[in-house]
Amino acid sequence: MAASSPAATATTTPPLAGPAIHRGPAAARLLSGSLSRRSPPASTAQAVSSSAAPKPRGLLLPCRAAEGAAPARAEAPLKVMISGAPASGKGTQCRMIVEKYGLVHISTGDLLRAEVSSGTDIGKKAKEYMDNGMLVPDQVVTDMVVSRLSQPDVRERGWLLDGYPRSYAQAQSLESMKIRPDIFILLEVPDDNLIDRCVGRRLDPVTGKIYHVKNFPPENEEISARLTTRSDDTFEKVKSRLETYKQNSEAVIPTYSDLLNQIDGNRPVEVIFHEIESMLQKICTNASEKKLAKANGKPPDTTASKKEWRGIPTRLNNIPHSREIRKYFYDDVIQATKRAIEDKKTRLQIDINIPELNPEMDVYRIGTLMELVRDLSLTFADDGKRVKVCVQGSMGQGAFAGIPLQLAGTRKILEFMDWGDYGAMGAFINIGAVGASEVDKEDDMFVLIAPQNAVGNCIIDDMRAMTDAAGDRPVILVNPRLKDMPASSGVMQTMGRDVRLQYAASFETCYSFRLLFYAGTFYPIMGALRMAYPNKYEIFRRVDEPNGEKYDLLAEFTGNPTADDITNAFVGPKK
C-alpha cells in the first residue's frame, strides 16, 4: 500500500467552458463570499452609528450586546497607548481617535500643568522639580497617570495614553499594577521627513493654527508676515529630540511587544487613521462578541487539542466538498498553525491533500486552496498581525519564462476575493510576490501559496532571500512543491542541489493530511494520515459501517511514516 494523491471519483464536476478557475465551485465560493469572515454584529454597527451623536461622542465600547438589547457597558473599555516621534502626526491621530471612540485623552504634559495649577500633593512635588530646572522623576509622573486612570470618566469611557510610558521604569510600574493597553500603536516616519516637518513648521500667534512653509503654506501674505517659529524647531534641537525619543522608545517597546502595531506615518492623515480604526474596531467587536457569548452562557472557543478532536470527516471522495467539510479542515489547519507559532516556530509548512485541495487534479481547485489561505490569514489579522500573502511571479527568461499553470491568475483572484467587512485587506493583509524585496518592516508574518519549482527554473533562491530578510518573523508555506526539477536542457539541476533540498527541508511541518489508497488506485479510500502540531503522525483505517463509515486509529509515529510503515500498519510486517 502506498500513499497517493486522490482523484475525484464519486461525483466529479464535468468540464466547464472558459477558464476553470473562474467557473469552478471553489472559485464561485470565493467571489460569492462563502466561508467569509463574519459580518460585524449588530453591536458594532450601532456602535459606529452612535459616534455621530454629539454627546457623548465615540463608541464607548461596546454599545449593545445584541439587536434589541438594552445598552450595556463593557467590563473593560478600550485602552490604547500611542507613541511617535516629534512631528510624526501623533497629535492629529489622537484627536481623531478621541472624536471617533470617545476615549479620555491622557497626556503627561497636560497632566503636569493641571496638577500644578490645581495645587494637588502630586502637583506640588512636580512643581518643586520644575522650579529647580530638574526633570520630574518617573514615580511622580506615574503617580499622576495612575491617579487620572482611576477617575470615573476614564473607567467608564476608556483611555488613550499619549506618549506614555517614556522609560522602562515607567512601563514596569504600570505592569506591576496590571495596567496594560489593548493595543500599542507606534507611528513610524523617516528621520529626514520628521526634521523637515519640524524645521518648516510655523505658528500663527493669532489663531494658533500650524502651517508649514512647503507642505501647508499660509493662505495670504498677511498671515505669512506674522508667523513665528518655535524655539526648539531648529535642526540641531530637532535632531537631539529625535535621539532622545529613540532611546525612550527602544526602552519601552519590549514591554509591549505582544501588543505592538507599527504604522507607516508617512502617508495622508486619513489613510493612517483608517488603519488605526480597523485595529480598534476589531478590539471593539471581539469584546462585544465575548460579552454576548458570556451572557448567552456559551463556553469560550477553545483550541482544538488532540483530546477534543472530532475525528476525520466521511465521504471525502465526494466532491465538491460540503461547506462543513471544508470548514472542518480549515479550522484544523488554523489551530495547528497557531499552536506552532505560539511555540515560537518561524519556518512552517502545511501539507493538506484532500481531493478538493489538490490542484494537480483540476486547476480550479486552487480556488479552494486560496479559500484556506484567506481564512488562515484573517485569523492572524484578527489578532492584530499584518500578514503578507505571497504568490510567486513569472520565473525564467525568454522562451523559458512562465508561471506554473496551477498558479496562473491566482494573484488576481486574491484581489477579487471577499476579505470580510473589517477593512482587513490593505490594513492587515497585503498581497505580494516571493522575494526579499517583498519583505516590509511592517509585516508580521508571511504566507506563501504553493511555492514550487518549474522545469528550467527554481523558486528556492527567491524563497531563501525572502526568509533571510524576514528574520525571526514566521514564514508559512501552504502546499509547497519544492522537489528538484529538470533544467531547461532536460537534465536535473545538480549545481547546489543538496543546499537547495536542505533549505526546503528546513521548514517544519505543522499540519499534514492525506488520504491513503492502494498503490496505483484512487478508490476506494483505505485510510488517512494526519498530523496536527504538536501531536504525532497518526494512521487511520477507513471502516465501512451499516449507516456510513468511520476512521479507526491504527498507529502513531514521531516522524512522517514511510510507505513501508503505512503498509505495516494495515497488514502487519512481513514475516
Coordinates of C-alpha atoms in Angstrom, one line a residue:
M1 CA 0.0 0.0 0.0
A2 CA 1.3 3.5 -0.8
A3 CA 0.1 7.0 -0.2
S4 CA -1.0 8.7 -3.3
S5 CA -2.8 11.9 -4.5
P6 CA -6.5 11.2 -4.7
A7 CA -8.6 11.9 -7.7
A8 CA -12.2 12.9 -7.8
T9 CA -14.1 9.8 -8.5
A10 CA -17.6 9.7 -7.0
T11 CA -19.1 13.0 -8.0
T12 CA -16.6 14.9 -10.1
T13 CA -17.7 18.1 -11.8
P14 CA -17.9 17.9 -15.6
P15 CA -15.6 20.2 -17.7
L16 CA -16.8 23.7 -18.0
A17 CA -16.3 26.2 -20.8
G18 CA -13.9 29.0 -20.3
P19 CA -11.2 29.4 -17.6
A20 CA -12.0 26.7 -15.0
I21 CA -10.7 28.8 -12.1
H22 CA -13.4 31.4 -12.6
R23 CA -16.3 28.9 -13.1
G24 CA -15.5 26.0 -10.8
P25 CA -17.3 25.6 -7.5
A26 CA -14.3 26.8 -5.4
A27 CA -13.8 30.0 -7.4
A28 CA -17.6 30.7 -7.3
R29 CA -17.5 30.4 -3.5
L30 CA -14.6 32.8 -3.3
L31 CA -16.4 35.5 -5.3
S32 CA -19.7 35.0 -3.5
G33 CA -18.2 35.2 -0.1
S34 CA -18.8 31.7 1.1
L35 CA -16.9 31.0 4.3
S36 CA -16.0 34.7 4.5
R37 CA -15.4 36.3 7.8
R38 CA -18.4 37.1 9.9
S39 CA -20.1 40.4 9.3
P40 CA -20.0 42.8 12.2
P41 CA -22.7 42.0 14.8
A42 CA -25.4 44.5 15.4
S43 CA -23.5 45.8 18.4
T44 CA -20.7 47.0 16.0
A45 CA -23.0 48.7 13.5
Q46 CA -24.9 50.5 16.3
A47 CA -21.6 51.5 17.9
V48 CA -20.3 53.1 14.8
S49 CA -23.5 55.0 14.2
S50 CA -23.6 56.2 17.7
S51 CA -20.3 58.0 17.2
A52 CA -22.1 60.6 15.2
A53 CA -24.2 61.7 18.2
P54 CA -22.8 64.9 19.8
K55 CA -23.0 63.8 23.4
P56 CA -21.4 61.5 24.4
R57 CA -19.1 61.1 21.4
G58 CA -17.5 57.9 20.2
L59 CA -18.2 54.2 20.6
L60 CA -18.0 53.9 24.4
L61 CA -17.1 50.3 23.8
P62 CA -19.4 48.4 23.3
C63 CA -22.8 49.9 22.8
R64 CA -25.2 47.0 22.6
A65 CA -24.8 43.3 23.2
A66 CA -27.4 42.3 20.6
E67 CA -30.2 43.7 18.5
G68 CA -33.0 45.0 20.7
A69 CA -30.9 44.6 23.9
A70 CA -30.5 47.4 26.4
P71 CA -27.3 49.4 26.3
A72 CA -24.6 47.9 28.4
R73 CA -21.1 49.0 29.3
A74 CA -18.2 46.6 28.6
E75 CA -16.4 45.0 31.5
A76 CA -13.2 46.6 30.2
P77 CA -13.5 49.6 28.0
L78 CA -11.0 50.3 25.2
K79 CA -7.4 51.1 26.4
V80 CA -4.9 52.5 23.9
M81 CA -1.3 53.6 24.1
I82 CA 0.2 55.6 21.2
S83 CA 3.8 56.6 20.6
G84 CA 5.5 58.6 17.9
A85 CA 8.4 60.9 17.4
P86 CA 8.0 64.7 17.3
A87 CA 6.1 65.8 14.2
S88 CA 5.0 62.2 13.5
G89 CA 1.4 63.3 13.4
K90 CA 0.6 61.6 16.7
G91 CA -1.4 64.6 18.0
T92 CA -3.7 64.6 14.9
Q93 CA -4.3 60.9 15.2
C94 CA -5.1 61.2 19.0
R95 CA -7.7 63.9 18.2
M96 CA -9.3 61.7 15.5
I97 CA -9.3 58.6 17.9
V98 CA -10.9 60.6 20.7
E99 CA -13.6 62.0 18.3
K100 CA -14.4 58.6 17.0
Y101 CA -14.2 56.4 20.1
G102 CA -14.9 58.9 22.9
L103 CA -11.8 57.9 24.9
V104 CA -10.2 60.1 27.6
H105 CA -7.0 61.6 26.1
I106 CA -4.2 61.5 28.7
S107 CA -1.0 63.4 28.0
T108 CA 1.6 63.7 30.7
G109 CA 2.3 67.3 29.7
D110 CA -1.3 68.3 30.2
L111 CA -1.4 66.3 33.4
L112 CA 1.6 68.1 34.9
R113 CA 0.1 71.5 34.1
A114 CA -3.3 70.5 35.5
E115 CA -1.9 69.0 38.7
V116 CA 0.4 72.1 39.3
S117 CA -2.4 74.6 38.7
S118 CA -4.8 72.6 41.0
G119 CA -2.2 72.6 43.8
T120 CA -2.6 68.9 44.5
D121 CA 0.0 67.0 46.5
I122 CA 1.4 65.4 43.3
G123 CA 1.4 68.8 41.6
K124 CA 3.3 70.4 44.4
K125 CA 6.0 67.7 44.2
A126 CA 6.2 68.1 40.4
K127 CA 6.5 71.9 40.8
E128 CA 9.4 71.7 43.1
Y129 CA 11.4 69.8 40.5
M130 CA 10.2 72.1 37.6
D131 CA 11.1 75.3 39.5
N132 CA 14.6 73.9 40.1
G133 CA 15.0 73.1 36.4
M134 CA 15.0 69.3 37.1
L135 CA 13.2 66.5 35.3
V136 CA 10.1 65.3 37.2
P137 CA 11.0 61.7 38.5
D138 CA 9.4 58.7 36.9
Q139 CA 7.5 57.8 40.1
V140 CA 5.9 61.2 40.4
V141 CA 4.7 61.1 36.7
T142 CA 3.4 57.5 37.2
D143 CA 1.5 58.6 40.3
M144 CA -0.2 61.3 38.3
V145 CA -1.1 58.9 35.4
V146 CA -2.4 56.2 37.8
S147 CA -4.5 58.8 39.7
R148 CA -6.0 60.0 36.4
L149 CA -6.7 56.4 35.2
S150 CA -8.7 55.8 38.4
Q151 CA -11.2 58.6 37.8
P152 CA -14.8 57.6 37.0
D153 CA -14.8 59.1 33.4
V154 CA -11.8 57.0 32.5
R155 CA -13.2 53.8 33.9
E156 CA -16.4 54.4 32.0
R157 CA -15.1 55.6 28.6
G158 CA -11.6 54.0 28.3
W159 CA -8.3 55.8 27.8
L160 CA -5.8 56.9 25.3
L161 CA -2.3 57.3 26.8
D162 CA -0.4 59.7 24.6
G163 CA 3.4 59.3 24.6
Y164 CA 3.5 57.5 27.9
P165 CA 5.3 55.5 29.3
R166 CA 8.5 57.0 28.1
S167 CA 11.0 54.9 30.1
Y168 CA 11.5 51.3 31.1
A169 CA 10.8 52.2 34.7
Q170 CA 7.5 53.8 33.9
A171 CA 6.4 50.8 31.8
Q172 CA 7.3 48.4 34.6
S173 CA 5.5 50.5 37.2
L174 CA 2.3 50.2 35.1
E175 CA 2.9 46.5 34.6
S176 CA 3.3 45.9 38.4
M177 CA -0.2 47.5 38.8
K178 CA -1.6 45.3 36.0
I179 CA -2.3 48.4 33.8
R180 CA -2.0 47.3 30.2
P181 CA -3.4 48.6 27.0
D182 CA -5.4 46.6 24.4
I183 CA -3.0 47.8 21.8
F184 CA 0.2 49.8 21.5
I185 CA 0.4 51.9 18.3
L186 CA 3.7 53.1 17.1
L187 CA 3.8 55.8 14.3
E188 CA 7.0 55.5 12.2
V189 CA 8.2 58.3 10.0
P190 CA 11.8 58.6 8.5
D191 CA 14.1 61.0 10.3
D192 CA 14.5 63.2 7.2
N193 CA 10.8 63.7 7.0
L194 CA 10.5 64.4 10.7
I195 CA 13.2 67.0 10.6
D196 CA 11.7 68.7 7.5
R197 CA 8.3 68.8 9.2
C198 CA 9.7 70.4 12.3
V199 CA 12.1 72.9 10.7
G200 CA 9.5 74.0 8.2
R201 CA 6.7 74.3 10.9
R202 CA 5.3 77.8 11.6
L203 CA 2.8 79.0 14.2
D204 CA 0.2 81.7 13.8
P205 CA 0.1 83.5 17.2
V206 CA -3.3 85.0 16.5
T207 CA -5.3 81.8 15.6
G208 CA -2.9 79.2 17.0
K209 CA -3.0 77.4 13.6
I210 CA 0.1 75.5 12.5
Y211 CA 1.5 75.9 9.0
H212 CA 4.4 74.5 7.0
V213 CA 6.5 76.6 4.6
K214 CA 6.3 73.8 1.9
N215 CA 3.5 71.3 2.8
F216 CA 0.9 73.7 4.1
P217 CA 1.7 77.4 3.4
P218 CA -0.4 80.3 4.8
E219 CA -3.4 81.5 2.8
N220 CA -2.1 85.1 2.3
E221 CA 0.8 87.5 2.9
E222 CA -0.8 89.0 6.0
I223 CA -0.8 85.6 7.8
S224 CA 2.7 84.8 6.4
A225 CA 4.1 88.0 7.9
R226 CA 3.0 87.3 11.5
L227 CA 4.0 83.6 11.6
T228 CA 6.6 82.6 14.2
T229 CA 8.9 79.6 14.7
R230 CA 9.1 77.5 17.9
S231 CA 12.4 77.9 19.7
D232 CA 13.0 74.2 19.6
D233 CA 12.2 73.8 15.9
T234 CA 15.8 74.2 14.8
F235 CA 17.8 71.5 13.0
E236 CA 20.1 70.8 16.0
K237 CA 17.4 70.7 18.6
V238 CA 15.1 68.5 16.5
K239 CA 18.0 66.0 16.0
S240 CA 18.6 66.0 19.7
R241 CA 14.8 65.4 20.4
L242 CA 14.7 62.5 17.9
E243 CA 17.7 60.8 19.6
T244 CA 16.0 61.1 23.0
Y245 CA 12.8 59.8 21.6
K246 CA 14.5 56.8 20.0
Q247 CA 16.2 55.9 23.3
N248 CA 13.0 56.1 25.2
S249 CA 11.1 54.1 22.5
E250 CA 13.7 51.3 22.5
A251 CA 13.4 51.0 26.3
V252 CA 9.6 50.8 26.3
I253 CA 8.7 48.7 23.2
P254 CA 9.9 45.3 24.6
T255 CA 7.4 45.6 27.4
Y256 CA 4.5 45.8 24.8
S257 CA 6.0 43.7 22.0
D258 CA 3.0 41.4 22.1
L259 CA 0.6 44.4 21.6
L260 CA 2.8 46.4 19.2
N261 CA 1.3 47.6 15.9
Q262 CA 3.7 49.6 13.8
I263 CA 2.1 52.1 11.4
D264 CA 3.7 53.9 8.5
G265 CA 3.1 57.5 9.5
N266 CA 4.5 59.0 6.2
R267 CA 1.1 58.8 4.5
P268 CA -2.0 61.0 4.3
V269 CA -3.8 61.5 7.7
E270 CA -7.0 59.8 6.5
V271 CA -5.1 56.7 5.3
I272 CA -3.3 56.4 8.7
F273 CA -6.5 56.8 10.7
H274 CA -8.3 54.2 8.5
E275 CA -5.6 51.6 9.5
I276 CA -5.8 52.6 13.2
E277 CA -9.6 52.5 13.0
S278 CA -9.5 49.0 11.6
M279 CA -7.4 47.8 14.5
L280 CA -9.6 49.4 17.2
Q281 CA -12.8 48.2 15.6
K282 CA -11.5 44.6 15.8
I283 CA -10.9 45.0 19.5
C284 CA -14.3 46.6 20.0
T285 CA -16.1 43.8 18.1
N286 CA -14.2 41.0 19.8
A287 CA -15.1 42.4 23.2
S288 CA -18.8 42.6 22.2
E289 CA -18.8 39.1 20.9
K290 CA -17.1 37.7 24.1
K291 CA -19.6 39.5 26.3
L292 CA -22.6 38.3 24.2
A293 CA -21.3 34.7 24.4
K294 CA -20.9 35.0 28.2
A295 CA -24.4 36.5 28.5
N296 CA -25.8 33.6 26.5
G297 CA -24.0 31.0 28.6
K298 CA -21.8 29.9 25.6
P299 CA -18.4 28.4 26.5
P300 CA -15.4 30.3 25.1
D301 CA -13.9 29.0 21.9
T302 CA -11.1 26.5 22.8
T303 CA -8.1 25.2 20.9
A304 CA -8.7 22.0 19.1
S305 CA -6.4 19.8 21.1
K306 CA -5.9 16.2 20.4
K307 CA -8.4 15.3 23.2
E308 CA -11.1 17.5 21.7
W309 CA -10.5 16.5 18.1
R310 CA -13.8 15.3 16.5
G311 CA -12.3 12.8 14.1
I312 CA -11.9 12.6 10.3
P313 CA -15.0 13.6 8.2
T314 CA -16.5 10.9 6.0
R315 CA -17.3 10.8 2.3
L316 CA -14.2 12.6 1.3
N317 CA -14.2 11.3 -2.3
N318 CA -17.5 13.1 -2.9
I319 CA -16.6 16.5 -4.4
P320 CA -17.2 19.3 -4.4
H321 CA -16.9 19.0 -0.6
S322 CA -19.6 20.5 1.6
R323 CA -19.1 23.7 3.4
E324 CA -18.9 21.9 6.7
I325 CA -16.1 19.6 5.5
R326 CA -14.1 22.5 4.1
K327 CA -14.5 24.5 7.3
Y328 CA -13.5 21.4 9.4
F329 CA -10.2 21.2 7.6
Y330 CA -9.6 25.0 7.6
D331 CA -10.1 25.1 11.4
D332 CA -7.9 22.1 11.8
V333 CA -5.1 23.8 9.9
I334 CA -5.6 27.1 11.7
Q335 CA -5.4 25.7 15.2
A336 CA -2.3 23.6 14.5
T337 CA -0.6 26.6 12.9
K338 CA -1.4 28.9 15.8
R339 CA -0.1 26.4 18.3
A340 CA 3.2 26.2 16.4
I341 CA 3.6 30.0 16.2
E342 CA 2.8 30.3 19.9
D343 CA 5.7 27.9 20.4
K344 CA 8.0 30.4 18.6
K345 CA 8.2 28.3 15.4
T346 CA 9.1 30.6 12.5
R347 CA 9.6 28.3 9.4
L348 CA 6.4 26.3 9.0
Q349 CA 4.9 24.1 6.3
I350 CA 1.3 23.0 5.7
D351 CA 0.6 19.9 3.6
I352 CA -3.1 19.2 3.0
N353 CA -4.1 16.9 0.2
I354 CA -7.9 16.3 0.4
P355 CA -9.4 15.9 -3.1
E356 CA -10.7 19.4 -3.4
L357 CA -7.3 20.9 -2.3
N358 CA -5.3 19.1 -4.9
P359 CA -4.8 21.5 -7.8
E360 CA -2.8 18.8 -9.7
M361 CA -6.1 17.0 -10.5
D362 CA -8.2 20.1 -11.5
V363 CA -6.8 23.6 -11.9
Y364 CA -10.0 25.2 -10.4
R365 CA -9.1 23.6 -7.1
I366 CA -6.6 26.3 -6.5
G367 CA -9.6 28.3 -5.5
T368 CA -10.3 26.1 -2.5
L369 CA -6.6 26.4 -1.6
M370 CA -6.9 30.2 -1.7
E371 CA -10.0 30.0 0.5
L372 CA -7.9 28.1 3.1
V373 CA -5.2 30.8 2.8
R374 CA -7.8 33.5 3.3
D375 CA -9.2 32.0 6.5
L376 CA -5.7 31.4 7.8
S377 CA -4.6 34.9 7.1
L378 CA -7.7 36.6 8.5
T379 CA -7.4 34.5 11.7
F380 CA -4.0 36.1 12.4
A381 CA -5.2 39.5 11.2
D382 CA -7.9 39.2 13.9
D383 CA -5.1 39.1 16.4
G384 CA -3.7 42.3 15.1
K385 CA -0.9 40.8 12.9
R386 CA 0.0 42.1 9.5
V387 CA 0.1 39.2 7.0
K388 CA 1.7 39.3 3.6
V389 CA 0.1 36.7 1.3
C390 CA 2.6 35.8 -1.4
V391 CA 2.2 34.2 -4.8
Q392 CA 5.3 33.6 -6.9
G393 CA 5.5 35.5 -10.2
S394 CA 6.9 34.6 -13.6
M395 CA 10.3 32.8 -13.5
G396 CA 13.0 32.5 -16.1
Q397 CA 13.7 34.5 -19.2
G398 CA 12.8 34.4 -22.9
A399 CA 11.3 31.2 -24.1
F400 CA 11.7 29.7 -20.6
A401 CA 9.8 32.4 -18.8
G402 CA 6.5 31.5 -17.2
I403 CA 4.5 30.6 -14.1
P404 CA 3.2 27.1 -13.0
L405 CA -0.2 26.5 -14.6
Q406 CA -2.0 26.0 -11.2
L407 CA -0.8 29.4 -10.0
A408 CA -1.8 31.3 -13.2
G409 CA -4.3 34.1 -12.3
T410 CA -4.0 33.4 -8.6
R411 CA -3.0 36.9 -7.6
K412 CA -5.8 38.5 -9.5
I413 CA -8.3 36.1 -7.9
L414 CA -6.9 37.0 -4.4
E415 CA -7.6 40.7 -5.1
F416 CA -11.2 39.9 -6.0
M417 CA -11.9 37.7 -3.0
D418 CA -14.2 38.6 -0.1
W419 CA -11.8 39.6 2.7
G420 CA -14.5 40.4 5.3
D421 CA -16.2 43.6 6.4
Y422 CA -13.5 45.0 8.7
G423 CA -11.2 46.6 6.1
A424 CA -8.6 43.9 6.6
M425 CA -7.3 44.0 3.1
G426 CA -4.8 46.8 2.8
A427 CA -4.6 47.4 6.6
F428 CA -3.7 44.0 7.9
I429 CA -3.4 41.8 4.8
N430 CA -1.4 42.6 1.7
I431 CA -0.7 40.6 -1.4
G432 CA 2.9 40.3 -2.7
A433 CA 5.3 38.1 -4.6
V434 CA 8.1 35.8 -3.4
G435 CA 11.4 37.6 -2.9
A436 CA 13.4 39.7 -0.5
S437 CA 12.1 42.9 -1.9
E438 CA 8.6 41.9 -0.8
V439 CA 9.5 42.0 2.9
D440 CA 8.5 45.2 4.6
K441 CA 9.3 46.1 8.1
E442 CA 5.6 46.5 8.9
D443 CA 4.9 42.8 8.0
D444 CA 4.5 40.5 11.0
M445 CA 4.3 37.2 9.0
F446 CA 4.2 35.7 5.5
V447 CA 2.0 33.1 3.9
L448 CA 3.3 31.6 0.6
I449 CA 0.8 29.9 -1.6
A450 CA 2.0 26.6 -3.1
P451 CA 5.6 27.8 -3.9
Q452 CA 7.0 25.4 -6.5
N453 CA 9.9 24.8 -8.9
A454 CA 9.2 24.5 -12.6
V455 CA 11.2 23.0 -15.4
G456 CA 14.2 25.1 -16.0
N457 CA 13.5 27.4 -13.0
C458 CA 14.0 27.2 -9.2
I459 CA 12.0 29.3 -6.7
I460 CA 14.2 28.3 -3.8
D461 CA 16.7 31.1 -4.3
D462 CA 14.0 33.7 -4.1
M463 CA 12.5 32.0 -1.0
R464 CA 15.8 31.9 0.7
A465 CA 16.4 35.6 0.1
M466 CA 12.9 36.3 1.5
T467 CA 13.3 34.2 4.6
D468 CA 16.6 35.8 5.3
A469 CA 15.0 39.3 5.0
A470 CA 12.1 38.1 7.2
G471 CA 14.5 37.2 10.1
D472 CA 12.6 35.7 13.0
R473 CA 9.1 36.5 11.6
P474 CA 7.0 33.5 10.7
V475 CA 7.0 32.2 7.1
I476 CA 4.3 29.7 6.3
L477 CA 4.4 27.6 3.2
V478 CA 1.0 26.2 2.1
N479 CA 1.2 23.0 0.0
P480 CA 4.8 23.7 -1.3
R481 CA 6.3 21.6 -4.1
L482 CA 10.0 22.1 -3.9
K483 CA 11.3 18.9 -5.4
D484 CA 14.2 19.3 -7.8
M485 CA 13.1 19.7 -11.4
P486 CA 14.9 19.2 -14.8
A487 CA 16.8 22.2 -16.1
S488 CA 16.0 23.8 -19.5
S489 CA 18.5 21.3 -21.0
G490 CA 16.4 18.4 -19.8
V491 CA 18.8 17.3 -17.0
M492 CA 18.4 17.6 -13.3
Q493 CA 19.6 20.8 -11.7
T494 CA 22.6 19.4 -9.9
M495 CA 24.6 22.6 -9.1
G496 CA 23.8 23.4 -5.4
R497 CA 21.1 20.7 -5.4
D498 CA 22.0 19.5 -1.9
V499 CA 21.9 23.0 -0.5
R500 CA 18.5 23.7 -2.1
L501 CA 17.0 20.5 -0.8
Q502 CA 18.4 21.1 2.6
Y503 CA 16.8 24.5 2.7
A504 CA 13.4 23.1 1.6
A505 CA 13.7 20.6 4.4
S506 CA 14.3 23.3 7.0
F507 CA 10.6 24.1 7.2
E508 CA 8.8 22.2 10.0
T509 CA 5.5 20.7 9.2
C510 CA 2.8 22.0 11.5
Y511 CA -0.1 20.2 9.7
S512 CA -0.3 17.3 7.3
F513 CA -3.2 15.4 5.9
R514 CA -3.6 13.0 3.0
L515 CA -5.8 10.1 2.1
L516 CA -4.4 6.6 1.6
F517 CA -5.2 4.3 -1.3
Y518 CA -3.9 1.0 -2.7
A519 CA -0.8 1.7 -4.9
G520 CA -1.9 2.8 -8.4
T521 CA -5.5 3.5 -7.4
F522 CA -7.6 6.4 -6.2
Y523 CA -10.7 4.5 -5.0
P524 CA -11.8 3.3 -2.5
I525 CA -10.2 5.3 0.3
M526 CA -8.3 2.9 2.5
G527 CA -7.4 5.3 5.3
A528 CA -5.8 8.6 6.1
L529 CA -2.5 10.1 7.5
R530 CA -2.9 13.1 9.8
M531 CA -0.5 15.3 11.9
A532 CA -1.6 18.4 13.7
Y533 CA 1.2 20.2 15.7
P534 CA 2.3 19.3 18.3
N535 CA 0.9 15.7 18.0
K536 CA 2.4 12.7 16.3
Y537 CA 1.6 11.4 12.8
E538 CA -1.5 9.2 13.0
I539 CA -2.5 6.5 10.6
F540 CA -6.2 5.7 10.3
R541 CA -8.1 2.9 8.6
R542 CA -11.4 3.6 7.0
V543 CA -14.1 1.2 8.1
D544 CA -17.5 0.7 6.4
E545 CA -20.5 0.6 8.7
P546 CA -24.2 -0.2 8.0
N547 CA -25.0 3.5 8.3
G548 CA -21.9 5.0 6.8
E549 CA -18.2 4.9 7.6
K550 CA -15.6 5.8 10.3
Y551 CA -11.9 6.1 10.7
D552 CA -10.1 4.0 13.3
L553 CA -6.6 4.9 14.6
L554 CA -4.1 2.2 13.7
A555 CA -0.7 3.6 14.6
E556 CA 1.3 6.7 15.6
F557 CA 4.7 7.8 14.5
T558 CA 7.0 10.6 15.8
G559 CA 8.2 11.4 12.2
N560 CA 6.5 11.2 8.8
P561 CA 6.0 7.4 8.2
T562 CA 7.4 5.8 5.1
A563 CA 5.4 3.7 2.7
D564 CA 6.5 0.5 4.4
D565 CA 5.4 2.0 7.8
I566 CA 2.0 2.6 6.4
T567 CA 1.7 -0.8 4.8
N568 CA 2.8 -2.5 8.0
A569 CA 0.2 -0.6 10.0
F570 CA -2.5 -2.0 7.8
V571 CA -1.4 -5.6 7.1
G572 CA 1.4 -6.1 9.6
P573 CA 5.2 -6.5 9.0
K574 CA 6.4 -9.2 6.5
K575 CA 7.3 -12.5 8.1

